[in-house]
């Protein structure tokens, strides 16, 4: 076909009959090749063998694949996963790329929460990769090719860079033999280089405003250390003390007593390994706005900076955190997630069970100290979602 096209360029009139013949041959070859493709074959094989919950998640530092299988089908998982790792075939790549692009449109580009989240991270992280969207920008996705993805996969999706957690009624020695049998001869791949870029200390409050035809909302974030830092347990208790349940300070004040918010939540992110953000998200209750909520949050933090919580409040929050952890670890899948995260992010799966001891060591004065050290104005980034019509109404008129 290529030679014929080159020859046709030299003619004044293309040979349309020959072109139609070639088009017919190409269509026949495509139809023949299509019969060899089995859509979702990986999923179908697992489903026939009793699997459920096959899925994947993508975060700032890892892509996680997970599935639940009968224990007597565990070696099937090793066989399938090793084949995918050794010789991946990216069938229907551009179809799947379009699916990812549509997900971005729905979750980010046309979502008020998604737009606010991305704008807040971009403002908080000026040079660190945490400020970049995990799924990339739309222009990134549009220019992505099958070769790009295949090269990336072969570089980093190898045994050397993989953490596998298997939980169930299984023989550990047998699992080790299967791991050597199925993964031992696969090229190890590369370990991604560490992120050497460090976000410089923030020297003043940053603000970003997102105009969107939706209900107003607020997102506040302060830079805090990575997950392995000694202050992480105190920050974990602080988050639950502020928003963990109906009796938590911000939940009680903003939602129940002052009734200026319909929702408030504290968290951390977008990753674990490097310094990240301690965040507070809130949705105002009309006619109240983000400014009132921000003032109330800062006032509550100022109270903690002046006076530490009492021991009973810290103990109650600690029990609440432990209860939530126990519930998550009660299922095989929940335990597998936690083990994999501890092994990959903290370097040791045993950290899953050491957190309890670290939480017990947190004192009320530790809570006061981390509030003073991290949750102050110079370290704060605030993002607000403002309805476009209200912004137009408040804009200066010429």
Coordinates of C-alpha atoms in Angstrom, one line a residue:
X1 CA 0.0 0.0 0.0
X2 CA 2.8 2.4 0.9
X3 CA 4.6 1.9 -2.5
X4 CA 1.4 2.3 -4.4
X5 CA 0.6 5.6 -2.6
X6 CA 4.0 6.9 -3.5
X7 CA 3.4 6.0 -7.2
X8 CA 0.0 7.6 -7.3
X9 CA 1.5 11.0 -6.2
X10 CA 3.2 11.3 -9.6
X11 CA -0.1 11.0 -11.5
X12 CA -2.4 13.7 -12.5
X13 CA -5.4 11.4 -11.9
X14 CA -5.4 8.9 -9.1
X15 CA -6.4 5.3 -9.9
X16 CA -9.5 5.2 -7.8
X17 CA -10.3 1.6 -8.8
X18 CA -6.9 0.4 -7.4
X19 CA -7.5 2.5 -4.2
X20 CA -10.8 0.9 -3.7
X21 CA -9.2 -2.5 -4.0
X22 CA -6.6 -1.7 -1.4
X23 CA -9.2 -0.2 0.9
X24 CA -11.2 -3.5 0.6
X25 CA -8.1 -5.6 1.4
X26 CA -7.3 -3.5 4.4
X27 CA -10.9 -3.7 5.7
X28 CA -10.8 -7.5 5.3
X29 CA -7.5 -7.8 7.2
X30 CA -8.9 -5.6 10.0
X31 CA -12.0 -7.7 10.3
X32 CA -9.9 -10.8 10.4
X33 CA -7.7 -9.4 13.1
X34 CA -10.7 -8.2 15.1
X35 CA -11.9 -11.8 15.5
X36 CA -8.7 -12.6 17.4
X37 CA -9.4 -9.8 19.9
X38 CA -11.3 -10.8 23.1
X39 CA -12.5 -7.6 24.9
X40 CA -11.8 -7.6 28.6
X41 CA -10.3 -11.0 28.5
X42 CA -8.3 -10.5 31.7
X43 CA -11.5 -9.7 33.6
X44 CA -13.5 -12.6 32.0
X45 CA -10.9 -15.2 33.0
X46 CA -10.9 -14.0 36.6
X47 CA -14.7 -13.8 36.7
X48 CA -15.0 -17.4 35.5
X49 CA -12.9 -18.4 38.4
X50 CA -14.9 -16.7 41.1
X51 CA -13.2 -13.3 41.2
X52 CA -15.0 -10.2 42.3
X53 CA -14.1 -6.5 42.7
X54 CA -11.4 -6.3 40.0
X55 CA -10.4 -2.7 39.8
X56 CA -7.6 -0.2 39.9
X57 CA -6.9 3.2 41.5
X58 CA -4.4 5.9 40.6
X59 CA -2.9 8.2 43.2
X60 CA 0.1 10.6 43.4
X61 CA 2.6 7.9 44.1
X62 CA 1.2 4.5 43.1
X63 CA -1.2 2.7 40.8
X64 CA -3.0 0.0 42.7
X65 CA -4.6 -3.1 41.2
X66 CA -6.8 -5.3 43.4
X67 CA -9.1 -8.3 43.2
X68 CA -10.7 -10.8 45.5
X69 CA -10.3 -14.5 44.5
X70 CA -11.0 -17.9 46.0
X71 CA -7.8 -19.1 47.7
X72 CA -7.5 -22.1 45.4
X73 CA -7.3 -19.7 42.4
X74 CA -4.3 -17.8 43.8
X75 CA -1.8 -19.3 41.3
X76 CA -4.1 -18.2 38.5
X77 CA -3.6 -14.6 39.6
X78 CA 0.2 -15.1 39.6
X79 CA 0.1 -16.5 36.1
X80 CA -2.1 -13.8 34.7
X81 CA -0.3 -10.9 36.4
X82 CA 3.1 -12.2 35.4
X83 CA 2.0 -12.5 31.8
X84 CA 0.6 -8.9 31.9
X85 CA 3.9 -7.7 33.4
X86 CA 6.1 -9.6 31.0
X87 CA 4.4 -9.0 27.7
X88 CA 1.6 -6.4 27.9
X89 CA -0.6 -5.8 24.8
X90 CA -2.2 -2.4 24.7
X91 CA -5.3 -3.3 22.7
X92 CA -7.8 -0.6 22.0
X93 CA -5.4 2.0 23.5
X94 CA -7.0 5.0 21.9
X95 CA -10.5 3.9 22.9
X96 CA -9.4 3.6 26.5
X97 CA -7.5 7.0 26.3
X98 CA -10.8 8.6 25.2
X99 CA -12.5 7.0 28.3
X100 CA -9.8 8.6 30.6
X101 CA -10.3 11.9 28.9
X102 CA -14.1 11.7 29.4
X103 CA -13.5 10.8 33.1
X104 CA -11.3 13.9 33.4
X105 CA -14.1 16.1 31.9
X106 CA -16.6 14.7 34.3
X107 CA -14.5 14.6 37.5
X108 CA -12.4 17.8 37.0
X109 CA -13.2 20.1 34.1
X110 CA -17.0 20.1 34.7
X111 CA -16.9 19.3 38.4
X112 CA -16.9 22.2 40.9
X113 CA -15.1 20.1 43.5
X114 CA -12.5 18.8 41.0
X115 CA -11.8 22.3 39.7
X116 CA -11.3 23.6 43.3
X117 CA -9.1 20.7 44.2
X118 CA -6.7 21.2 41.2
X119 CA -6.6 25.0 41.7
X120 CA -5.8 24.6 45.4
X121 CA -2.9 22.1 44.8
X122 CA -1.5 24.3 42.0
X123 CA -1.4 27.3 44.3
X124 CA 0.0 25.4 47.3
X125 CA 2.8 23.6 45.4
X126 CA 4.6 26.0 43.1
X127 CA 7.5 23.7 42.1
X128 CA 6.8 20.2 43.7
X129 CA 5.1 17.6 41.5
X130 CA 2.3 17.4 44.0
X131 CA 1.0 20.5 42.3
X132 CA 0.4 18.6 39.1
X133 CA -2.8 16.7 38.3
X134 CA -2.4 12.9 38.8
X135 CA -4.2 12.1 35.5
X136 CA -2.4 14.9 33.7
X137 CA -4.0 17.8 31.8
X138 CA -6.3 17.4 28.9
X139 CA -3.5 18.4 26.5
X140 CA -1.2 15.7 28.1
X141 CA -3.9 13.1 27.4
X142 CA -4.6 14.3 23.8
X143 CA -0.9 14.0 22.9
X144 CA -0.4 10.6 24.6
X145 CA 0.5 7.8 22.2
X146 CA 0.5 4.0 22.6
X147 CA 4.3 4.0 22.3
X148 CA 4.5 6.5 25.2
X149 CA 2.5 4.3 27.5
X150 CA 4.2 1.1 26.5
X151 CA 7.7 2.6 27.1
X152 CA 6.6 3.9 30.5
X153 CA 5.1 0.5 31.4
X154 CA 8.2 -1.4 30.5
X155 CA 10.4 0.9 32.4
X156 CA 8.5 1.0 35.7
X157 CA 6.0 -1.8 35.9
X158 CA 8.4 -4.5 36.8
X159 CA 9.0 -6.7 39.8
X160 CA 11.6 -4.3 41.3
X161 CA 9.0 -1.6 41.6
X162 CA 6.0 -3.7 42.6
X163 CA 4.6 -4.3 46.1
X164 CA 2.2 -7.3 46.4
X165 CA 0.0 -7.9 49.5
X166 CA -1.9 -11.2 49.6
X167 CA -4.3 -11.8 52.5
X168 CA -6.2 -15.1 53.1
X169 CA -6.1 -18.7 54.0
X170 CA -2.8 -19.5 52.2
X171 CA 0.6 -21.1 52.8
X172 CA 3.3 -18.4 52.8
X173 CA 6.0 -20.9 51.6
X174 CA 3.8 -21.8 48.6
X175 CA 3.2 -18.1 47.8
X176 CA 7.0 -17.5 47.9
X177 CA 7.5 -20.4 45.4
X178 CA 4.8 -19.1 43.1
X179 CA 6.4 -15.6 43.2
X180 CA 9.8 -17.0 42.2
X181 CA 8.2 -19.3 39.5
X182 CA 6.1 -16.6 37.9
X183 CA 8.0 -13.4 38.4
X184 CA 11.6 -14.6 38.8
X185 CA 12.6 -14.4 35.1
X186 CA 10.8 -11.1 34.3
X187 CA 13.2 -8.1 33.7
X188 CA 13.2 -6.2 36.9
X189 CA 12.5 -2.8 35.4
X190 CA 13.6 0.5 36.9
X191 CA 12.9 2.1 40.2
X192 CA 11.5 5.7 39.6
X193 CA 14.1 8.2 40.7
X194 CA 13.3 10.0 43.9
X195 CA 11.8 13.5 43.7
X196 CA 14.6 15.8 44.6
X197 CA 12.6 19.0 44.2
X198 CA 11.6 20.5 47.5
X199 CA 8.8 22.9 47.9
X200 CA 10.3 26.1 49.4
X201 CA 8.9 27.3 52.7
X202 CA 5.7 29.4 52.3
X203 CA 6.1 33.0 53.5
X204 CA 2.5 34.2 53.4
X205 CA -1.1 33.2 52.9
X206 CA -1.9 32.3 49.3
X207 CA -5.4 32.6 47.8
X208 CA -7.0 31.3 44.7
X209 CA -10.6 31.9 43.5
X210 CA -12.5 29.5 41.1
X211 CA -15.5 30.8 39.3
X212 CA -18.1 28.1 38.8
X213 CA -21.9 28.0 38.5
X214 CA -22.3 25.9 41.7
X215 CA -22.7 26.2 45.4
X216 CA -19.8 28.0 47.2
X217 CA -17.2 25.9 48.9
X218 CA -13.9 26.3 50.7
X219 CA -10.6 24.4 50.9
X220 CA -7.8 25.3 53.3
X221 CA -4.4 23.7 53.4
X222 CA -1.2 23.9 55.4
X223 CA 2.1 22.3 54.5
X224 CA 3.1 19.4 56.9
X225 CA 5.8 16.8 56.8
X226 CA 5.7 13.4 55.0
X227 CA 4.1 10.3 56.5
X228 CA 7.3 9.0 58.2
X229 CA 7.8 12.2 60.3
X230 CA 7.4 12.0 64.0
X231 CA 4.6 14.6 64.0
X232 CA 2.3 12.5 61.8
X233 CA 0.5 10.8 64.7
X234 CA -0.2 14.2 66.4
X235 CA -1.6 15.6 63.1
X236 CA -3.7 12.5 62.7
X237 CA -5.3 13.0 66.1
X238 CA -5.7 16.7 65.3
X239 CA -7.7 15.9 62.1
X240 CA -10.1 13.7 64.0
X241 CA -10.3 16.1 66.9
X242 CA -11.5 18.8 64.4
X243 CA -13.9 16.9 62.2
X244 CA -14.1 13.2 63.2
X245 CA -17.7 12.7 64.2
X246 CA -20.6 14.8 65.6
X247 CA -18.7 15.8 68.8
X248 CA -15.6 17.0 66.9
X249 CA -14.8 20.7 67.3
X250 CA -15.5 22.0 63.8
X251 CA -18.3 19.6 63.2
X252 CA -20.0 20.8 66.4
X253 CA -19.4 24.5 65.9
X254 CA -19.9 25.0 62.2
X255 CA -22.6 22.4 61.4
X256 CA -24.5 22.0 64.7
X257 CA -24.2 25.2 66.7
X258 CA -23.5 28.1 64.4
X259 CA -25.1 26.3 61.4
X260 CA -23.0 28.1 58.9
X261 CA -21.9 25.0 57.1
X262 CA -23.5 21.8 55.9
X263 CA -20.3 19.8 55.6
X264 CA -16.7 20.0 57.1
X265 CA -13.9 17.5 56.9
X266 CA -10.2 17.4 57.6
X267 CA -7.6 15.3 55.7
X268 CA -4.2 15.2 54.2
X269 CA -2.7 14.7 50.7
X270 CA -2.2 14.5 47.8
X271 CA 0.6 12.0 48.6
X272 CA 2.4 10.4 51.6
X273 CA 6.1 10.1 50.9
X274 CA 6.9 13.8 50.7
X275 CA 5.7 16.9 52.6
X276 CA 2.1 17.4 51.8
X277 CA -1.0 19.3 53.0
X278 CA -3.2 19.1 56.1
X279 CA -6.5 20.2 54.7
X280 CA -10.0 21.4 55.8
X281 CA -12.8 21.3 53.3
X282 CA -16.2 22.9 54.0
X283 CA -19.5 23.8 52.3
X284 CA -21.3 26.9 53.5
X285 CA -25.0 26.9 54.5
X286 CA -26.8 29.7 52.6
X287 CA -26.8 32.6 53.1
X288 CA -23.4 32.2 54.8
X289 CA -20.2 32.2 52.7
X290 CA -16.6 30.8 52.7
X291 CA -15.2 33.8 54.5
X292 CA -17.3 33.1 57.6
X293 CA -16.2 29.5 57.7
X294 CA -12.6 30.4 57.2
X295 CA -12.8 32.8 60.1
X296 CA -14.4 30.2 62.3
X297 CA -11.7 27.6 61.4
X298 CA -8.9 30.0 62.2
X299 CA -10.5 30.9 65.5
X300 CA -10.8 27.3 66.5
X301 CA -7.1 26.7 65.6
X302 CA -6.1 29.8 67.6
X303 CA -7.9 28.4 70.6
X304 CA -5.9 25.2 70.3
X305 CA -2.7 27.2 69.9
X306 CA -3.5 29.0 73.2
X307 CA -4.8 26.1 75.2
X308 CA -4.2 22.4 74.5
X309 CA -7.1 20.0 74.5
X310 CA -7.6 18.0 77.7
X311 CA -6.4 14.4 78.0
X312 CA -10.0 13.0 77.9
X313 CA -10.6 14.6 74.5
X314 CA -7.4 13.3 73.1
X315 CA -8.1 9.8 74.5
X316 CA -11.6 9.8 73.0
X317 CA -10.2 10.7 69.6
X318 CA -7.5 8.1 69.8
X319 CA -10.1 5.4 70.5
X320 CA -12.1 6.7 67.5
X321 CA -9.1 6.4 65.2
X322 CA -8.3 2.9 66.4
X323 CA -11.9 1.8 66.0
X324 CA -11.8 3.0 62.4
X325 CA -8.5 1.2 61.7
X326 CA -9.8 -2.1 63.2
X327 CA -12.9 -1.9 61.0
X328 CA -10.8 -1.3 57.9
X329 CA -8.5 -4.2 58.8
X330 CA -11.4 -6.6 59.4
X331 CA -11.7 -7.5 55.8
X332 CA -9.0 -9.2 53.7
X333 CA -9.0 -6.5 51.1
X334 CA -8.8 -3.7 53.7
X335 CA -5.9 -5.4 55.4
X336 CA -4.2 -6.0 52.0
X337 CA -4.5 -2.3 51.1
X338 CA -3.0 -1.2 54.4
X339 CA -0.1 -3.7 54.3
X340 CA 0.8 -2.6 50.7
X341 CA 0.7 1.0 51.7
X342 CA 2.9 0.5 54.7
X343 CA 5.4 -1.5 52.8
X344 CA 5.6 0.9 49.8
X345 CA 5.3 4.3 51.6
X346 CA 6.9 3.5 55.0
X347 CA 9.3 0.7 53.9
X348 CA 7.9 -1.9 56.3
X349 CA 4.5 -3.7 56.3
X350 CA 4.8 -4.0 60.1
X351 CA 4.1 -0.3 60.4
X352 CA 0.5 -1.2 59.9
X353 CA 0.5 -2.5 63.5
X354 CA 2.9 0.1 65.0
X355 CA 0.7 3.1 64.5
X356 CA -1.3 2.2 67.7
X357 CA 1.8 2.6 69.8
X358 CA 2.7 5.9 68.1
X359 CA -0.8 7.3 68.8
X360 CA -0.7 6.4 72.4
X361 CA 2.5 8.5 72.8
X362 CA 0.7 11.7 71.6
X363 CA 0.0 14.2 74.4
X364 CA -2.3 17.3 74.5
X365 CA 0.8 19.4 74.3
X366 CA 1.8 17.7 71.1
X367 CA -1.5 18.8 69.6
X368 CA -0.8 22.3 70.6
X369 CA 2.7 22.2 69.3
X370 CA 1.8 21.0 65.8
X371 CA -0.9 23.6 65.5
X372 CA 1.6 26.3 66.4
X373 CA 4.3 24.9 64.1
X374 CA 2.3 24.2 61.0
X375 CA -1.2 25.6 61.0
X376 CA -0.4 29.3 60.9
X377 CA -1.2 32.1 58.4
X378 CA 2.2 32.1 56.6
X379 CA 1.8 28.4 55.8
X380 CA -1.8 28.6 54.6
X381 CA -3.3 28.3 51.1
X382 CA -7.0 29.0 50.7
X383 CA -9.1 28.1 47.6
X384 CA -12.7 29.3 47.3
X385 CA -15.4 28.3 44.8
X386 CA -17.5 31.3 43.9
X387 CA -20.6 31.2 41.8
X388 CA -20.0 33.0 38.5
X389 CA -23.1 35.1 38.8
X390 CA -22.2 36.5 42.2
X391 CA -18.7 37.3 40.9
X392 CA -20.2 39.2 38.0
X393 CA -22.4 41.1 40.4
X394 CA -19.5 42.1 42.6
X395 CA -17.2 43.1 39.8
X396 CA -16.6 46.9 39.3
X397 CA -18.6 48.5 36.6
X398 CA -17.1 50.9 34.1

